[in-house]
Amino acid sequence: MERRTSAPLGAILAGGRNSRCGGVKALAPVGGERIIDRVAGALRAVTTDVVLIANDAPAYAEVRLPMRADSVPGVGVLGGILTAVEWAREGGLSGALVVACDMPFASSGLLGRLGELARGGVAGAGGEPPPDVVLPASGGPRGVEPLCAWYSTRCIEAIRAAIERGERAAVSFHDDVRVMVVPEEEVRSYGDPAVLFLNVNTPGERERAERLAGGGDGGGAGGGEAVGRGGAG
């Protein structure tokens, strides 16, 4: 199949056990809309192909997205990222925009920028090869946010090698691929990273997300896009 190099797969990762949330966290409402629908809306603003990667298919049956389990089970988030890029390759796509299922304020603007950089933007200038991973600086302890990122299908072998080494961290294969990080200053033009990358893992975090969706909490999402319907405008 001929690859459509400019097209990404939009992949929602929902492999967690939801043990801290008391239910399926992605199905919890924030701002009158399920978190997973907010994430899907942000992805649909930048790609027509949106899928769900989940190991508990019955829990997500009502989501009505194409779904499959991790291609390598039991390896955490790396299994989800691997499944996303393998799925993209099967479809002849260049890579996948990956977003965690519990990020209610994922920004379509930022996702579009990640895809733009992956397609060429400043990447590849001066004859340099394009990046294999494009991800935003997070402003947090990890420094970057690997669960709101673009991954090329060229990452497949590096991810599989990391899994074979026993690695589980989402960034464990980054030394073996070309990585581009969107600077925090640019990320902030789409919103406060603490809001954009907020994960709803507990009832308390869902309550905070609800306040943010209503304009409260003092979290400040910069230009305001992040507190809309999944950042989709």
Coordinates of C-alpha atoms in Angstrom, one line a residue:
M1 CA 0.0 0.0 0.0
E2 CA 1.3 3.4 -0.9
R3 CA 1.9 5.5 2.2
R4 CA 0.2 8.8 2.6
T5 CA 3.1 10.5 4.3
S6 CA 1.2 13.5 5.6
A7 CA -1.6 11.6 7.3
P8 CA -1.5 10.6 10.9
L9 CA -3.6 8.1 12.8
G10 CA -5.3 9.5 15.8
A11 CA -4.8 7.0 18.6
I12 CA -6.4 7.2 22.1
L13 CA -4.6 5.1 24.7
A14 CA -6.9 3.5 27.3
G15 CA -4.8 0.7 28.7
G16 CA -4.9 1.6 32.4
R17 CA -6.7 -0.3 35.1
N18 CA -8.7 2.7 36.5
S19 CA -7.9 1.5 40.0
R20 CA -7.6 5.0 41.5
C21 CA -10.7 6.5 39.8
G22 CA -13.3 4.1 41.1
G23 CA -14.6 3.4 37.5
V24 CA -13.7 3.8 33.9
K25 CA -12.0 7.2 34.1
A26 CA -12.3 8.0 30.4
L27 CA -16.1 7.7 30.5
A28 CA -16.4 10.2 33.4
P29 CA -18.0 13.5 32.3
V30 CA -16.1 16.8 32.4
G31 CA -17.9 19.9 31.3
G32 CA -20.9 17.8 30.3
E33 CA -19.0 15.6 28.0
R34 CA -17.1 12.3 28.6
I35 CA -13.4 12.7 28.8
I36 CA -12.8 10.2 26.0
D37 CA -15.2 12.1 23.7
R38 CA -13.3 15.3 24.4
V39 CA -10.0 13.6 23.5
A40 CA -11.6 12.2 20.3
G41 CA -12.9 15.6 19.4
A42 CA -9.5 17.2 19.7
L43 CA -8.0 14.4 17.4
R44 CA -10.8 14.7 14.9
A45 CA -10.0 18.3 14.4
V46 CA -6.7 17.3 12.9
T47 CA -7.3 13.8 11.4
T48 CA -10.1 11.8 10.1
D49 CA -8.8 8.4 11.4
V50 CA -9.4 8.1 15.2
V51 CA -9.0 4.8 16.9
L52 CA -9.0 3.4 20.5
I53 CA -6.3 1.1 22.0
A54 CA -7.8 -0.6 25.0
N55 CA -7.2 -3.9 26.7
D56 CA -10.7 -4.1 28.2
A57 CA -12.9 -4.0 25.2
P58 CA -16.2 -4.5 27.0
A59 CA -15.6 -1.4 29.2
Y60 CA -15.3 0.7 26.1
A61 CA -17.9 -0.9 23.8
E62 CA -20.2 2.2 23.9
V63 CA -17.4 4.5 22.7
R64 CA -17.9 3.2 19.1
L65 CA -14.4 3.7 17.8
P66 CA -12.3 1.1 16.0
M67 CA -10.6 -0.7 18.8
R68 CA -7.8 -3.2 19.5
A69 CA -5.7 -4.4 22.4
D70 CA -2.0 -3.9 22.8
S71 CA 0.0 -6.0 20.3
V72 CA 2.4 -6.8 23.1
P73 CA 0.4 -7.2 26.3
G74 CA 1.7 -6.4 29.8
V75 CA 4.3 -3.8 29.0
G76 CA 2.4 -0.7 29.9
V77 CA 2.3 2.5 27.9
L78 CA 5.0 1.2 25.5
G79 CA 2.6 -1.5 24.3
G80 CA 0.0 1.2 23.5
I81 CA 2.4 3.4 21.6
L82 CA 3.7 0.3 19.7
T83 CA 0.2 -0.7 18.8
A84 CA -0.6 2.8 17.5
V85 CA 2.3 3.0 15.2
E86 CA 1.9 -0.5 13.9
W87 CA -1.8 0.2 13.2
A88 CA -0.7 3.4 11.4
R89 CA 1.7 1.4 9.3
E90 CA -1.0 -1.2 8.4
G91 CA -3.1 1.7 7.0
G92 CA -0.3 3.2 5.0
L93 CA 0.0 6.2 7.3
S94 CA 3.1 8.0 8.3
G95 CA 2.6 7.8 12.1
A96 CA 0.2 8.3 14.9
L97 CA -0.8 11.2 17.1
V98 CA -1.2 9.5 20.5
V99 CA -3.2 11.0 23.4
A100 CA -4.0 9.5 26.7
C101 CA -7.7 8.7 27.3
D102 CA -7.8 10.7 30.5
M103 CA -6.6 14.1 29.2
P104 CA -9.8 16.2 29.0
F105 CA -8.0 19.4 27.9
A106 CA -5.9 18.0 25.0
S107 CA -5.5 20.8 22.5
S108 CA -6.3 20.4 18.9
G109 CA -4.1 23.4 18.1
L110 CA -1.1 21.7 19.8
L111 CA -1.9 18.4 18.2
G112 CA -2.0 20.1 14.8
R113 CA 1.3 21.7 15.5
L114 CA 2.9 18.3 16.4
G115 CA 1.6 17.0 13.1
E116 CA 2.9 20.0 11.2
L117 CA 6.4 19.6 12.6
A118 CA 6.3 15.9 11.8
R119 CA 5.4 16.6 8.2
G120 CA 8.2 18.9 7.7
G121 CA 7.7 22.3 9.4
V122 CA 11.2 23.1 10.6
A123 CA 12.1 19.4 10.5
G124 CA 14.1 18.3 7.5
A125 CA 15.4 21.8 6.9
G126 CA 18.9 22.0 5.5
G127 CA 18.8 18.4 4.4
E128 CA 18.4 17.0 7.9
P129 CA 16.2 13.9 8.3
P130 CA 12.7 14.4 9.7
P131 CA 12.0 13.6 13.4
D132 CA 10.7 10.2 14.4
V133 CA 9.0 11.6 17.6
V134 CA 7.6 15.1 18.1
L135 CA 6.4 15.8 21.6
P136 CA 5.8 18.9 23.8
A137 CA 7.8 20.2 26.7
S138 CA 5.5 19.7 29.7
G139 CA 7.0 22.1 32.3
G140 CA 6.7 19.2 34.8
P141 CA 9.2 16.8 36.4
R142 CA 9.5 14.6 33.3
G143 CA 10.2 17.6 31.1
V144 CA 8.1 16.3 28.2
E145 CA 4.7 14.8 27.7
P146 CA 4.9 11.4 25.8
L147 CA 1.2 10.8 25.9
C148 CA 0.3 13.8 23.8
A149 CA 2.8 13.2 21.0
W150 CA 3.4 12.2 17.4
Y151 CA 5.3 9.0 16.6
S152 CA 6.5 7.9 13.2
T153 CA 6.1 4.3 12.0
R154 CA 10.0 4.4 11.9
C155 CA 9.8 4.0 15.7
I156 CA 8.5 0.4 15.6
E157 CA 11.8 -1.4 15.8
A158 CA 13.2 0.9 18.5
I159 CA 10.1 0.4 20.6
R160 CA 10.2 -3.4 20.2
A161 CA 13.9 -3.4 21.1
A162 CA 13.2 -1.4 24.3
I163 CA 10.5 -3.9 25.3
E164 CA 12.9 -6.8 24.7
R165 CA 15.4 -5.0 27.0
G166 CA 12.7 -5.0 29.7
E167 CA 12.1 -1.2 29.4
R168 CA 8.7 0.1 30.3
A169 CA 9.0 3.9 30.4
A170 CA 7.4 5.8 27.5
V171 CA 10.6 7.6 26.6
S172 CA 12.9 4.5 26.9
F173 CA 13.5 4.2 23.2
H174 CA 14.1 7.9 22.5
D175 CA 17.9 7.6 22.5
D176 CA 17.5 5.3 19.4
V177 CA 15.3 7.7 17.3
R178 CA 15.3 11.3 16.2
V179 CA 13.3 13.3 18.8
M180 CA 12.0 16.9 18.4
V181 CA 10.7 18.7 21.5
V182 CA 8.3 21.6 21.1
P183 CA 9.7 24.3 23.6
E184 CA 7.6 25.1 26.6
E185 CA 7.2 28.7 25.5
E186 CA 5.5 27.6 22.3
V187 CA 3.4 25.0 24.1
R188 CA 2.1 27.8 26.4
S189 CA 0.7 29.5 23.4
Y190 CA -1.9 26.7 23.4
G191 CA -2.5 26.8 27.1
D192 CA -1.0 26.1 30.5
P193 CA 0.8 22.8 30.3
A194 CA -0.5 21.9 33.8
V195 CA -4.0 22.0 32.3
L196 CA -3.3 20.7 28.8
F197 CA -1.7 17.6 30.2
L198 CA -3.9 17.1 33.2
N199 CA -4.6 13.4 33.8
V200 CA -7.8 12.5 35.5
N201 CA -6.8 9.5 37.6
T202 CA -8.7 10.1 40.9
P203 CA -12.1 11.6 41.9
G204 CA -10.2 14.7 43.2
E205 CA -8.6 15.2 39.8
R206 CA -12.0 14.9 38.1
E207 CA -13.4 17.5 40.4
R208 CA -10.6 19.8 39.5
A209 CA -11.1 19.2 35.8
E210 CA -14.8 20.0 36.2
R211 CA -13.9 23.3 37.9
L212 CA -11.4 24.1 35.1
A213 CA -14.0 23.3 32.4
G214 CA -16.2 25.8 34.1
G215 CA -13.5 28.5 34.2
G216 CA -12.7 28.0 37.9
D217 CA -9.8 26.7 39.9
G218 CA -7.4 29.5 38.9
G219 CA -5.6 27.0 36.7
G220 CA -5.4 29.4 33.7
A221 CA -5.3 27.7 30.3
G222 CA -3.6 30.6 28.6
G223 CA -5.6 31.4 25.5
G224 CA -8.6 29.4 26.8
E225 CA -8.7 26.8 24.1
A226 CA -7.6 24.0 26.5
V227 CA -10.7 24.4 28.7
G228 CA -13.1 24.0 25.8
R229 CA -14.5 20.8 24.3
G230 CA -11.3 18.8 24.2
G231 CA -9.4 21.8 22.8
A232 CA -11.3 21.4 19.5
G233 CA -12.5 25.0 19.6

